[in-house]
mmCIF file of C-alpha atoms in Angstrom:
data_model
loop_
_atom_site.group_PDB
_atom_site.id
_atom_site.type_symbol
_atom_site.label_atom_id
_atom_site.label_comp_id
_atom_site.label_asym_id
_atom_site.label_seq_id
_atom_site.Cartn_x
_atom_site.Cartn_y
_atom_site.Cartn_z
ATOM 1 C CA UNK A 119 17.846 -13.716 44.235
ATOM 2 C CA UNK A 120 20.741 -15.818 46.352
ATOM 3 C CA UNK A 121 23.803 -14.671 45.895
ATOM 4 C CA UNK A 122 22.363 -11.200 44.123
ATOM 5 C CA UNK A 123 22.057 -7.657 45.186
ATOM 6 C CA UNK A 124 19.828 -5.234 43.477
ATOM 7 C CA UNK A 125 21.815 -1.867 42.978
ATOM 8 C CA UNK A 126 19.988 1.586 41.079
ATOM 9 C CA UNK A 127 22.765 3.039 39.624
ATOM 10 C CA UNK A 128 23.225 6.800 39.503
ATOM 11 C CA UNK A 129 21.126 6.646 36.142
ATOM 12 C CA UNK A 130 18.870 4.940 37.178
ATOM 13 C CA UNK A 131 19.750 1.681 35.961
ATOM 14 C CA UNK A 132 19.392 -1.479 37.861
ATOM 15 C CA UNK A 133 22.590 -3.484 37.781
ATOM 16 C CA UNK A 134 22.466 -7.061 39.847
ATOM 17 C CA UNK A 135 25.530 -7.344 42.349
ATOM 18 C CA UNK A 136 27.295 -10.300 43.338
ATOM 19 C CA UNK A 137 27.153 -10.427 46.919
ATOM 20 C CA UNK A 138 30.981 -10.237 48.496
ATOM 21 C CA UNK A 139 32.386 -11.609 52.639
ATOM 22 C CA UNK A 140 34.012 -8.157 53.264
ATOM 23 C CA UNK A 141 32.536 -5.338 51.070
ATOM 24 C CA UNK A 142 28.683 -3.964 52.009
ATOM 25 C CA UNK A 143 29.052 -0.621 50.225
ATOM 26 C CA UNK A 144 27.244 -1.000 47.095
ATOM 27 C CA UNK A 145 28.876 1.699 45.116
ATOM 28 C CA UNK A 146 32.044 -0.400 46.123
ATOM 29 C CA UNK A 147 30.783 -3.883 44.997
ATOM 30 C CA UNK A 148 29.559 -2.166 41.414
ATOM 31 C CA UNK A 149 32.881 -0.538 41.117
ATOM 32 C CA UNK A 150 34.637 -3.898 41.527
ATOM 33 C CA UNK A 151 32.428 -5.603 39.081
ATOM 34 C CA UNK A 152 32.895 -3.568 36.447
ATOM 35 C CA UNK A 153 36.913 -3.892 36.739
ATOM 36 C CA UNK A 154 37.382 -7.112 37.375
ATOM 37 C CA UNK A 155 34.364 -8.650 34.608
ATOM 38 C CA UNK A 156 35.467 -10.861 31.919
ATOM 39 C CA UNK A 157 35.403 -8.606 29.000
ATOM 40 C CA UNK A 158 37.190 -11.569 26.837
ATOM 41 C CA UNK A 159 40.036 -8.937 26.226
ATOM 42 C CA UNK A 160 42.455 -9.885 28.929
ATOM 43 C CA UNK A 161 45.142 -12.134 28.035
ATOM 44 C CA UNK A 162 44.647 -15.072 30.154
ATOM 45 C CA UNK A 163 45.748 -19.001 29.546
ATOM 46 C CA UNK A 164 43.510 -21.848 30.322
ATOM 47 C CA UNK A 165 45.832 -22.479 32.980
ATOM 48 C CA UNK A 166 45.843 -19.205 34.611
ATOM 49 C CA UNK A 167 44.172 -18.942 38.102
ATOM 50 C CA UNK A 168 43.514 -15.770 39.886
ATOM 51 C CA UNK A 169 44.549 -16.488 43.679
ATOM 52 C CA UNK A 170 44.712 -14.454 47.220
ATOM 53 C CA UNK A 171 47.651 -14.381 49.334
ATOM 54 C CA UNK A 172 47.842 -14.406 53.027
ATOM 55 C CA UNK A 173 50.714 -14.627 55.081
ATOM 56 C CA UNK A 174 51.095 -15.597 59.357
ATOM 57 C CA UNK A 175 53.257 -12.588 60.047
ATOM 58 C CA UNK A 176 51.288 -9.864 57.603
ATOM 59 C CA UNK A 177 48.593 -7.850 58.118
ATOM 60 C CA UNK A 178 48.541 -7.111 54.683
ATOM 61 C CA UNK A 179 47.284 -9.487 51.689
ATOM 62 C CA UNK A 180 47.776 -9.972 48.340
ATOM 63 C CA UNK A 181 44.802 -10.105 46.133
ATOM 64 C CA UNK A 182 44.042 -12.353 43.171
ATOM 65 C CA UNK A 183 48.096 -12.691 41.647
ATOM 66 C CA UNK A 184 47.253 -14.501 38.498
ATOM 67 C CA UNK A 185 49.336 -18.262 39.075
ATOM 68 C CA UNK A 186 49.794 -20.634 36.190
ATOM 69 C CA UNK A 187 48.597 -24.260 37.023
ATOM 70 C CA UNK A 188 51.793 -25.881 35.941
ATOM 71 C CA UNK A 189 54.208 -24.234 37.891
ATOM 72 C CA UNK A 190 55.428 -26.666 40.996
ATOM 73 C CA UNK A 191 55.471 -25.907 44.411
ATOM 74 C CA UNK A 192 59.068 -25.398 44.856
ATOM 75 C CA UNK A 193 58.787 -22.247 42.073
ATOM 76 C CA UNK A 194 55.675 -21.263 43.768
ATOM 77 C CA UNK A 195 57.509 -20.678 47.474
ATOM 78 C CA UNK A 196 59.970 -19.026 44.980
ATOM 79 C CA UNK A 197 57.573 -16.655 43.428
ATOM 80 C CA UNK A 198 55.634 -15.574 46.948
ATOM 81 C CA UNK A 199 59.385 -15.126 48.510
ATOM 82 C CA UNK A 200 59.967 -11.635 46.512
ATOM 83 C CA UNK A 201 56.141 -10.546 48.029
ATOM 84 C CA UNK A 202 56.210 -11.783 50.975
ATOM 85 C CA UNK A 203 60.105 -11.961 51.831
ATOM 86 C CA UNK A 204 59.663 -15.695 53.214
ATOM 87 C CA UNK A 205 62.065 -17.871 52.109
ATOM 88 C CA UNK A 206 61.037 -21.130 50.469
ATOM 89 C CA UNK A 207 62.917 -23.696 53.296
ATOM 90 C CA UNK A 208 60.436 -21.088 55.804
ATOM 91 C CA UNK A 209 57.686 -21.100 53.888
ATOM 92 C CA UNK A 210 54.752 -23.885 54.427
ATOM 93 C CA UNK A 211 51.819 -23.378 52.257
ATOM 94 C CA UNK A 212 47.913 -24.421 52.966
ATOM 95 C CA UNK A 213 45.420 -23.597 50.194
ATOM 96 C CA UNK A 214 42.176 -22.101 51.474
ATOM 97 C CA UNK A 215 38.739 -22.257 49.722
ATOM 98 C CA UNK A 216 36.863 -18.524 49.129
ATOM 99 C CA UNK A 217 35.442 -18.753 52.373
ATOM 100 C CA UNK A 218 38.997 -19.125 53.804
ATOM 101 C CA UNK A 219 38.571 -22.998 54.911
ATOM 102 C CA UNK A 220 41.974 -25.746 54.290
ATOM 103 C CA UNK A 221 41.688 -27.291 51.316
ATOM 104 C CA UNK A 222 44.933 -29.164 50.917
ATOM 105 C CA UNK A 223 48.668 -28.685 52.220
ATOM 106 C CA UNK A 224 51.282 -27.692 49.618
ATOM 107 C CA UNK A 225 53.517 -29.947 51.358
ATOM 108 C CA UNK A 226 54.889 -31.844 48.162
ATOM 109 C CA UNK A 227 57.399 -29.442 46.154
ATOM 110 C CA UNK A 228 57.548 -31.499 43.368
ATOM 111 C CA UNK A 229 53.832 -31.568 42.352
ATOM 112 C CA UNK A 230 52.096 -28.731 40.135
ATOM 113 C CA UNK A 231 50.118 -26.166 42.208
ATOM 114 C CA UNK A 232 47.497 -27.871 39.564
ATOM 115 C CA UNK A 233 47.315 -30.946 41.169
ATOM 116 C CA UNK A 234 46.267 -29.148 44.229
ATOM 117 C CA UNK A 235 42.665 -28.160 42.019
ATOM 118 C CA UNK A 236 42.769 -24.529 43.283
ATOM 119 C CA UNK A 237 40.430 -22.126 42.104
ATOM 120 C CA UNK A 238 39.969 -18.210 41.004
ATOM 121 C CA UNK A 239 39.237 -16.901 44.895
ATOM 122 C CA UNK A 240 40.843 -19.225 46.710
ATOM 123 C CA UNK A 241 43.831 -18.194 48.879
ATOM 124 C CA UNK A 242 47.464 -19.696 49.691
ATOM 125 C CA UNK A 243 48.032 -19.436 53.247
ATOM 126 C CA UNK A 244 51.988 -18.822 54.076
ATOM 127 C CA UNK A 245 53.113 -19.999 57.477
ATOM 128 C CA UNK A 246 56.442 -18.902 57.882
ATOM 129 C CA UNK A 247 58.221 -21.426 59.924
ATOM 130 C CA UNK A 248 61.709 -19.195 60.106
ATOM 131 C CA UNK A 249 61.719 -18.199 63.821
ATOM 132 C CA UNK A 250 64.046 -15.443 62.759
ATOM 133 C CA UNK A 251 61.857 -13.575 60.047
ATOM 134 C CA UNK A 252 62.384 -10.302 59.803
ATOM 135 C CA UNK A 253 58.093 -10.133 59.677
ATOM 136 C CA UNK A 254 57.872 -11.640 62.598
ATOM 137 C CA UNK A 255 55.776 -9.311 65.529
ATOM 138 C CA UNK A 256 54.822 -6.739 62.625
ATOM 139 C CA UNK A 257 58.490 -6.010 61.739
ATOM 140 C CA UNK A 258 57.553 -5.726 57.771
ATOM 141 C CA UNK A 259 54.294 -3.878 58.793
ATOM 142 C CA UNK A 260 54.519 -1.671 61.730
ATOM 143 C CA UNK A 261 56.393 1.575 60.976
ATOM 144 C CA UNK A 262 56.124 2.151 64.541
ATOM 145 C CA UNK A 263 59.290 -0.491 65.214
ATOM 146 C CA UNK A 264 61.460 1.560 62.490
ATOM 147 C CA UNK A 265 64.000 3.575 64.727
ATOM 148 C CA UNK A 266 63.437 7.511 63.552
ATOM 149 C CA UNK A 267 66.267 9.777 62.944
ATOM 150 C CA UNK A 268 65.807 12.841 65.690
ATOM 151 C CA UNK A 269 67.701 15.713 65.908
ATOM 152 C CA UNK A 270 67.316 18.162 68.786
ATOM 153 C CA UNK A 271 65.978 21.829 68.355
ATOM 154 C CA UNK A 272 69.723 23.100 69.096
ATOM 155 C CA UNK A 273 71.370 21.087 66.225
ATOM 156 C CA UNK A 274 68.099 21.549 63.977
ATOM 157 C CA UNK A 275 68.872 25.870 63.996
ATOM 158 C CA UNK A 276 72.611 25.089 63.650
ATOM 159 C CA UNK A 277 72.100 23.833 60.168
ATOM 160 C CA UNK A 278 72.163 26.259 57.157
ATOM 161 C CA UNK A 279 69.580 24.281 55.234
ATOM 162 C CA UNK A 280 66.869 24.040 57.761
ATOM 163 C CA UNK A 281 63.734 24.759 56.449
ATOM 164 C CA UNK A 282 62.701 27.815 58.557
ATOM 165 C CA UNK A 283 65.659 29.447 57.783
ATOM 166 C CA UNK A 284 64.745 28.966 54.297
ATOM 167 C CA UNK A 285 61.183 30.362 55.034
ATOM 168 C CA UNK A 286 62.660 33.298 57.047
ATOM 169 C CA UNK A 287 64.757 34.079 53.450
ATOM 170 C CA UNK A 288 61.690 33.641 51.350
ATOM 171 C CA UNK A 289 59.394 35.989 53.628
ATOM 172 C CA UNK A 290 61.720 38.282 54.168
ATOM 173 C CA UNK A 291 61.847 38.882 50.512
ATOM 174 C CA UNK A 292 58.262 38.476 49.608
ATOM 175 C CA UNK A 293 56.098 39.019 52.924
ATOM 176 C CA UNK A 294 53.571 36.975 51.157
ATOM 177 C CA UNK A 295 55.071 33.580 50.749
ATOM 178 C CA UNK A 296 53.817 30.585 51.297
ATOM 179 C CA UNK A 297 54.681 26.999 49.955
ATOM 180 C CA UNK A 298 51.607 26.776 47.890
ATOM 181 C CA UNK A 299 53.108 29.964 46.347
ATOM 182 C CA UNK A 300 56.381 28.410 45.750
ATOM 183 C CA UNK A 301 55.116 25.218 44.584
ATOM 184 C CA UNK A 302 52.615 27.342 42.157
ATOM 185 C CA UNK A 303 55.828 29.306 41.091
ATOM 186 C CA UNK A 304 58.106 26.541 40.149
ATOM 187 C CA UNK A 305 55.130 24.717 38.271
ATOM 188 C CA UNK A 306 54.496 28.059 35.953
ATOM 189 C CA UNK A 307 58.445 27.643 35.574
ATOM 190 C CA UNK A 308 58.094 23.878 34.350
ATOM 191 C CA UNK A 309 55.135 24.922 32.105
ATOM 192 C CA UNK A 310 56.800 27.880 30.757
ATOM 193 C CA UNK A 311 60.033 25.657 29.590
ATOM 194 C CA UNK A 312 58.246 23.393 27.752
ATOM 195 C CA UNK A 313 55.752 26.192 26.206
ATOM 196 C CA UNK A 314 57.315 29.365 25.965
ATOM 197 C CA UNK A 315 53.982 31.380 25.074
ATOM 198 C CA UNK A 316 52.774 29.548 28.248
ATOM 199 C CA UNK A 317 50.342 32.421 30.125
ATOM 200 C CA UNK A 318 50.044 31.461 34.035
ATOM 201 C CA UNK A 319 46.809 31.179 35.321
ATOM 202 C CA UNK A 320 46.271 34.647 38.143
ATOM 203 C CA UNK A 321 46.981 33.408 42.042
ATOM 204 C CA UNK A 322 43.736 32.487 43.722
ATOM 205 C CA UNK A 323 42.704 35.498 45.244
ATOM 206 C CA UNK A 324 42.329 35.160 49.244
ATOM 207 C CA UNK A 325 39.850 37.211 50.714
ATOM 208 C CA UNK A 326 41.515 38.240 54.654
ATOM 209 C CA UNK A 327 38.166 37.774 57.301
ATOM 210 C CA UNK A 328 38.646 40.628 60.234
ATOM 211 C CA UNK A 329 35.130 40.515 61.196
ATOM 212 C CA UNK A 330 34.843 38.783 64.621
ATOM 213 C CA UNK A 331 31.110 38.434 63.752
ATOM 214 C CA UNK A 332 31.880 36.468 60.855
ATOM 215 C CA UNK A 333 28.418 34.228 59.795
ATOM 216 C CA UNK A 334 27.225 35.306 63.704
ATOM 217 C CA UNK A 335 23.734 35.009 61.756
ATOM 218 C CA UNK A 336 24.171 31.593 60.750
ATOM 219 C CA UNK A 337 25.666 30.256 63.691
ATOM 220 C CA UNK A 338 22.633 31.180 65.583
ATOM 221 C CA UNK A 339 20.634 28.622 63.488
ATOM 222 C CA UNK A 340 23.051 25.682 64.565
ATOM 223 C CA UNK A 341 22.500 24.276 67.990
ATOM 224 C CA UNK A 342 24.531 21.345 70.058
ATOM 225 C CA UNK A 343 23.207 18.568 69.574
ATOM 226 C CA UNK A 344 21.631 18.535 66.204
ATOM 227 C CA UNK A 345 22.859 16.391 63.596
ATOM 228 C CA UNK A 346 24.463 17.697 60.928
ATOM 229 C CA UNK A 347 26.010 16.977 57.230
ATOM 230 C CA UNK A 348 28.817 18.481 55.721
ATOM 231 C CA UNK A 349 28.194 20.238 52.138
ATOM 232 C CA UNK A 350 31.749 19.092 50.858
ATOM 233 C CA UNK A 351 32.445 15.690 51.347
ATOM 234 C CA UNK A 352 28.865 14.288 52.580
ATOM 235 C CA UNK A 353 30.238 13.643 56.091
ATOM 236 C CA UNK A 354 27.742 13.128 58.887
ATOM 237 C CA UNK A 355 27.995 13.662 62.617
ATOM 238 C CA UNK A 356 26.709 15.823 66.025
ATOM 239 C CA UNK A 357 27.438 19.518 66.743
ATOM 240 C CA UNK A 358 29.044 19.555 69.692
ATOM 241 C CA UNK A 359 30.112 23.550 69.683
ATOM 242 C CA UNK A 360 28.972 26.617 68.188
ATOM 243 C CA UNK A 361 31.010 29.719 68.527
ATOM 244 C CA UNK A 362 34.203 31.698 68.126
ATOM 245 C CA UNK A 363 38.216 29.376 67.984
ATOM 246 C CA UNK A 364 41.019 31.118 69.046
ATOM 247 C CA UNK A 365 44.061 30.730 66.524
ATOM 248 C CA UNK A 366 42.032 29.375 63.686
ATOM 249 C CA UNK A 367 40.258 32.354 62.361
ATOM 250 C CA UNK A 368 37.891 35.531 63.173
ATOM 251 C CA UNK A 369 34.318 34.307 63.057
ATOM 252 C CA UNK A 370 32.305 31.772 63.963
ATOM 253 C CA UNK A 371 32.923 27.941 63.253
ATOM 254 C CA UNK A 372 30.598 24.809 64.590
ATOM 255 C CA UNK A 373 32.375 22.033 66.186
ATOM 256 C CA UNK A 374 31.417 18.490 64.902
ATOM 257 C CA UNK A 375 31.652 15.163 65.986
ATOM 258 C CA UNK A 376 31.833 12.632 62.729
ATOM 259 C CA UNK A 377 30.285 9.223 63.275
ATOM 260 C CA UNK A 378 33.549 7.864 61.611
ATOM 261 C CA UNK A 379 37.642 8.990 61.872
ATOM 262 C CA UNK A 380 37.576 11.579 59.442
ATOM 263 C CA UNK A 381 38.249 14.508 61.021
ATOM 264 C CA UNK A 382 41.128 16.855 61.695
ATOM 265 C CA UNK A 383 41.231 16.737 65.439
ATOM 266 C CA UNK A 384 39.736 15.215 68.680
ATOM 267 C CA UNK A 385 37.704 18.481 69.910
ATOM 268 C CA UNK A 386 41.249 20.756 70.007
ATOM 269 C CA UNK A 387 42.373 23.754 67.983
ATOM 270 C CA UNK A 388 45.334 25.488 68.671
ATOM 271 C CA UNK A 389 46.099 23.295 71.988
ATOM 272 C CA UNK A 390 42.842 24.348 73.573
ATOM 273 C CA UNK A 391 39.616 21.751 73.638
ATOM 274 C CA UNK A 392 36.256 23.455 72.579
ATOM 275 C CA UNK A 393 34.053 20.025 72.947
ATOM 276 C CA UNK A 394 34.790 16.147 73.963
ATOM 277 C CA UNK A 395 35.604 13.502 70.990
ATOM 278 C CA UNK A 396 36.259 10.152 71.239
ATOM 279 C CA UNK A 397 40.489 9.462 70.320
ATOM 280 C CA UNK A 398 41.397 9.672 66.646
ATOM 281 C CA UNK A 399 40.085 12.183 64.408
ATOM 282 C CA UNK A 400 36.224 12.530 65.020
ATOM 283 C CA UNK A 401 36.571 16.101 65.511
ATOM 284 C CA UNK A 402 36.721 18.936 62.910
ATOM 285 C CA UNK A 403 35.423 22.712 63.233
ATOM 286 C CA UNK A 404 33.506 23.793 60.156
ATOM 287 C CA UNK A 405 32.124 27.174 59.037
ATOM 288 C CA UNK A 406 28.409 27.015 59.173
ATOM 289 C CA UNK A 407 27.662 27.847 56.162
ATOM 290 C CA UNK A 408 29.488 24.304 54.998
ATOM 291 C CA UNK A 409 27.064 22.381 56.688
ATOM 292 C CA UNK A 410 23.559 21.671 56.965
ATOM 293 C CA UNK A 411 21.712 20.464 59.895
ATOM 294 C CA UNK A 412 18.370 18.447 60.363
ATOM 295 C CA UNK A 413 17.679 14.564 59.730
ATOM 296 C CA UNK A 414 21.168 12.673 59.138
ATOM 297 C CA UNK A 415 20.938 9.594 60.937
ATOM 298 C CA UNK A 416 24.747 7.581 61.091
ATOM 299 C CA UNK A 417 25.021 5.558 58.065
ATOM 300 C CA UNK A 418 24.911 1.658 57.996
ATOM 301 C CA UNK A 419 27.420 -0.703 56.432
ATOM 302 C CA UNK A 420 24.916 -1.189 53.051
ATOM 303 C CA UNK A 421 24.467 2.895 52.910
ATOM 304 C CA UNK A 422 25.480 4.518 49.510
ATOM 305 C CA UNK A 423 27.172 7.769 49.375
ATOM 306 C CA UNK A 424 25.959 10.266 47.348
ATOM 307 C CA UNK A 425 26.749 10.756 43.729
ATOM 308 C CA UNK A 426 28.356 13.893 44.160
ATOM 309 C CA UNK A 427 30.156 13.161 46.980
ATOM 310 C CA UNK A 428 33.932 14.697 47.077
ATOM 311 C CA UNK A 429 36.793 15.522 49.701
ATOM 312 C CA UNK A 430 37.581 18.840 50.244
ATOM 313 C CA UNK A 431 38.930 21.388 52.812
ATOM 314 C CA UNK A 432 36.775 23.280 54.916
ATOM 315 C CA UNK A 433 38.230 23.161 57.808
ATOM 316 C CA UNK A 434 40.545 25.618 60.114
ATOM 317 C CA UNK A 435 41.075 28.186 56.813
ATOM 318 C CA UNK A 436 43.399 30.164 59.499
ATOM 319 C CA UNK A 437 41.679 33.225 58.757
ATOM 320 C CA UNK A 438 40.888 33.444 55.644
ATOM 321 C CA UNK A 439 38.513 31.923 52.717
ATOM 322 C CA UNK A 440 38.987 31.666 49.203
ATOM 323 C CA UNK A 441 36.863 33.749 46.895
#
């Protein structure tokens, strides 16, 4: 069907899809269809119209800012301004169809953005004309322009509220804290102030691994080269080393390439490289009893995750694993 795309649902239900430019994932597309369906329950005017915004000097872009039909230009430039930060003498508007071609120019601030006959998906292009804009060259988008407050190591330890001096107090008076501890401590705190026969859950016990051996057995089923999946998180990708990580923890851990950024590290632990990664974070070094190895071909653009698919932690445990 044009325009349609079949989707089984994790019930088995089939659901038909509008098809969408930018999003493949079909889990994606049925998510979005279910939130943004007319239900009849949202509180919308006749002349309401759902519109994108895109701007010259933004990566970013504003999706579907509901716009009433009556208001003029001028009030429109007005409106964008406190998104966008353009000012209205800056800002020069073109109106883009939903497959992003030039409709019509705003170029008359005295007519109705009606008169213009936009519709829900279309988009208002701003050009900002201002050759002083603060977005110009990323300046509203890249955080890597924003000058950083540093402070040298010297000046850091001089300070009496540094943070390692305030670990060094808390260890030295309980050799087991951590900030997970302290942030676990404070919460029971909160919870015990607002229900005084509040009963704190017991710490999550940590069980310490000293075996160097450490899953030796199931290492030796994992070879380089094989592809592999992830139990927690469904993430697919290549061994690319099996065997012991200095600094991480005792045992045995299989280094794996993902096919996509969502790893911990480029084929380093502890400032040593164990295997070669492309730059970003491809890398990760997993226990093998997290993963499973055999037929996991990359995934496509159209492939669905699975149902039970969930982030979790399973890398560098630095030495230990919870019970």
């Amino acid at each position: 069907m044009d325009g349609k795309i079949r989707h089984v649902a994790a019930d088995g239900s089939v659901v038909m899809l509008d098809k969408h430019g930018t999003i493949n994932n079909r889990a994606t597309l049925a998510l979005r269809q279910w939130t943004t369906m007319d239900s009849g329950g949202q509180n919308r005017g006749d002349s309401t119209v759902l519109l994108h915004v895109s701007h010259s000097n933004l990566a970013r872009h504003f999706h579907e800012l509901r716009l009433d039909m009556h208001i003029t230009v001028d009030n429109l430039k007005d409106k964008l301004r406190t998104h966008t930060g353009t000012g209205s003498a800056h800002a020069y508007l073109t109106l883009l169809d939903d497959g992003g071609q030039p409709i019509a120019d705003l170029d008359d601030e005295s007519k109705m953005l009606g008169y213009y006959s936009p519709y829900d998906g279309c988009t208002i292009h701003i050009t900002d004309l201002d050759p002083y804009s603060l977005a110009a060259n990323g300046g509203l988008d890249d955080v890597s322009l924003v000058e950083k407050y540093e402070i040298s190591e010297e000046n850091y330890m001089k300070r009496d509220d540094n943070f390692r001096k305030f670990k060094e107090m808390k260890q030295k008076a309980d050799p087991q804290w951590s900030i997970s501890k302290e942030m676990r401590t404070r919460e029971h705190a909160r919870q015990k102030k607002l229900d005084p026969n509040y009963v704190p859950p017991p710490d999550p016990v940590k069980i310490i691994i000293d075996d160097p051996d450490h899953q030796k057995a199931e290492a030796e089923l994992v070879a380089v080269g094989m592809r592999c999946q992830v139990k927690i998180g469904k993430r697919r990708g290549e061994v690319k080393y099996v065997g012991r990580v200095e600094g991480v923890g005792k045992g045995f851990w299989i280094g794996v390439q993902y096919d996509e950024p969502v790893g911990r590290n480029n084929g380093t632990a502890r400032g040593k490289r164990y295997f070669e990664c492309p730059k970003g974070n491809y890398g990760a070094f997993v226990r093998p009893v997290s993963l499973a190895v055999g037929d996991f071909p990359e995934r496509g653009l159209d492939s669905e995750p699975s149902s039970d698919e969930e982030e979790g932690e399973e890398e560098e445990d630095d030495g230990y694993e919870g019970e």
